[in-house]
Amino acid sequence: MKQFVKCSFNILIKNWPTLLAFDMVYKAFSYSILYSVISDLLSLILKTGGVSYLSSENLSALLHNPISVLLCLCLIFITMLSAFFETVALYVYCEAGWQQQHISIAGLLKKTMLHCKKLFHIQNLLLFLGFILSTILTILPFSPYVLQWLSIPEFIMYFVKQNTLLFSVFLVVSVIANLICFLFLFFLPNTLFQNQSMIAAWKNGFHLLKKRKFITLFRIAAAFVIFGLVMLFISSVIFIGLVYFTKLTESPLKVVETFMVYFYRAVSAVVFIISSLSATWLFS
């Protein structure tokens, strides 16, 4: 287990400036260009459906309009393609760390785009659709902010939660989707780096996991516990250091006010760094 964590950590930090640069570039793209495209698509969907806003009453109007349905499919495809691009980029980053190679941000983006092209092979396209469905079902039950970011009304999830049977079915499907998504992520490197079809990658992946499923899951879970404890320790040190820094540099009357200003600035940076590291930690 010690060697497992050490190896993962070495992969994680091998090209950390590139990882930081990629996260900044990708998030800037997501919150500017991608968000604008999605917002325009949503406006177009409402316009073609002949409604000014989306609600439980007029949802059926959109579903009965072929153009609106086609635009909705385009919206889902664009969103999932961006998520898949990030997934592949993290694998490319970790592969460079595994091979003990240096990779620049330009090299990372170039290799990611080349690997993403493999999706559009006929033998992999249906499995990409599986990735889309499993990712949607994995995200929606546990991330309401995603619905808000995509400007999707919360009444959809509210309607599901109000119906006990429907909600139970939805949870079961979501759990299955989480497992499929995990397996998809587990076997994807064979397609990316060994040029195997997704079907062959799944077969080889299951063969590798034969009789080792539980120990593999245990090691990954244990690694995340260790990661969480390390992040908690670092965050605590930063918090305590910020308290002492504020006390030393400010008068007693302004300590609380100044601390809160620094704290909220620090929280954004810490959350950004931890979220980036946690995802890459999983891939490593």
GROMACS .gro file of C-alpha atoms in nm, residues 40-51 62 67-69 71-73 75:
model
   20
   40ASP     CA    1  -2.706   3.025  -2.663
   41LEU     CA    2  -2.816   2.667  -2.726
   42LEU     CA    3  -3.059   2.680  -2.432
   43SER     CA    4  -3.206   3.006  -2.562
   44LEU     CA    5  -3.243   2.850  -2.907
   45ILE     CA    6  -3.410   2.540  -2.758
   46LEU     CA    7  -3.668   2.757  -2.581
   47LYS     CA    8  -3.723   2.965  -2.895
   48THR     CA    9  -3.779   2.665  -3.122
   49GLY     CA   10  -4.011   2.513  -2.863
   50GLY     CA   11  -4.215   2.832  -2.853
   51VAL     CA   12  -4.174   2.886  -2.477
   62LEU     CA   13  -4.012   2.086  -2.611
   67ILE     CA   14  -3.579   2.057  -3.363
   68SER     CA   15  -3.581   2.120  -2.987
   69VAL     CA   16  -3.501   1.754  -2.918
   71LEU     CA   17  -3.075   2.080  -3.007
   72CYS     CA   18  -3.104   1.916  -2.663
   73LEU     CA   19  -2.901   1.621  -2.792
   75LEU     CA   20  -2.629   2.035  -2.586
   0.00000   0.00000   0.00000
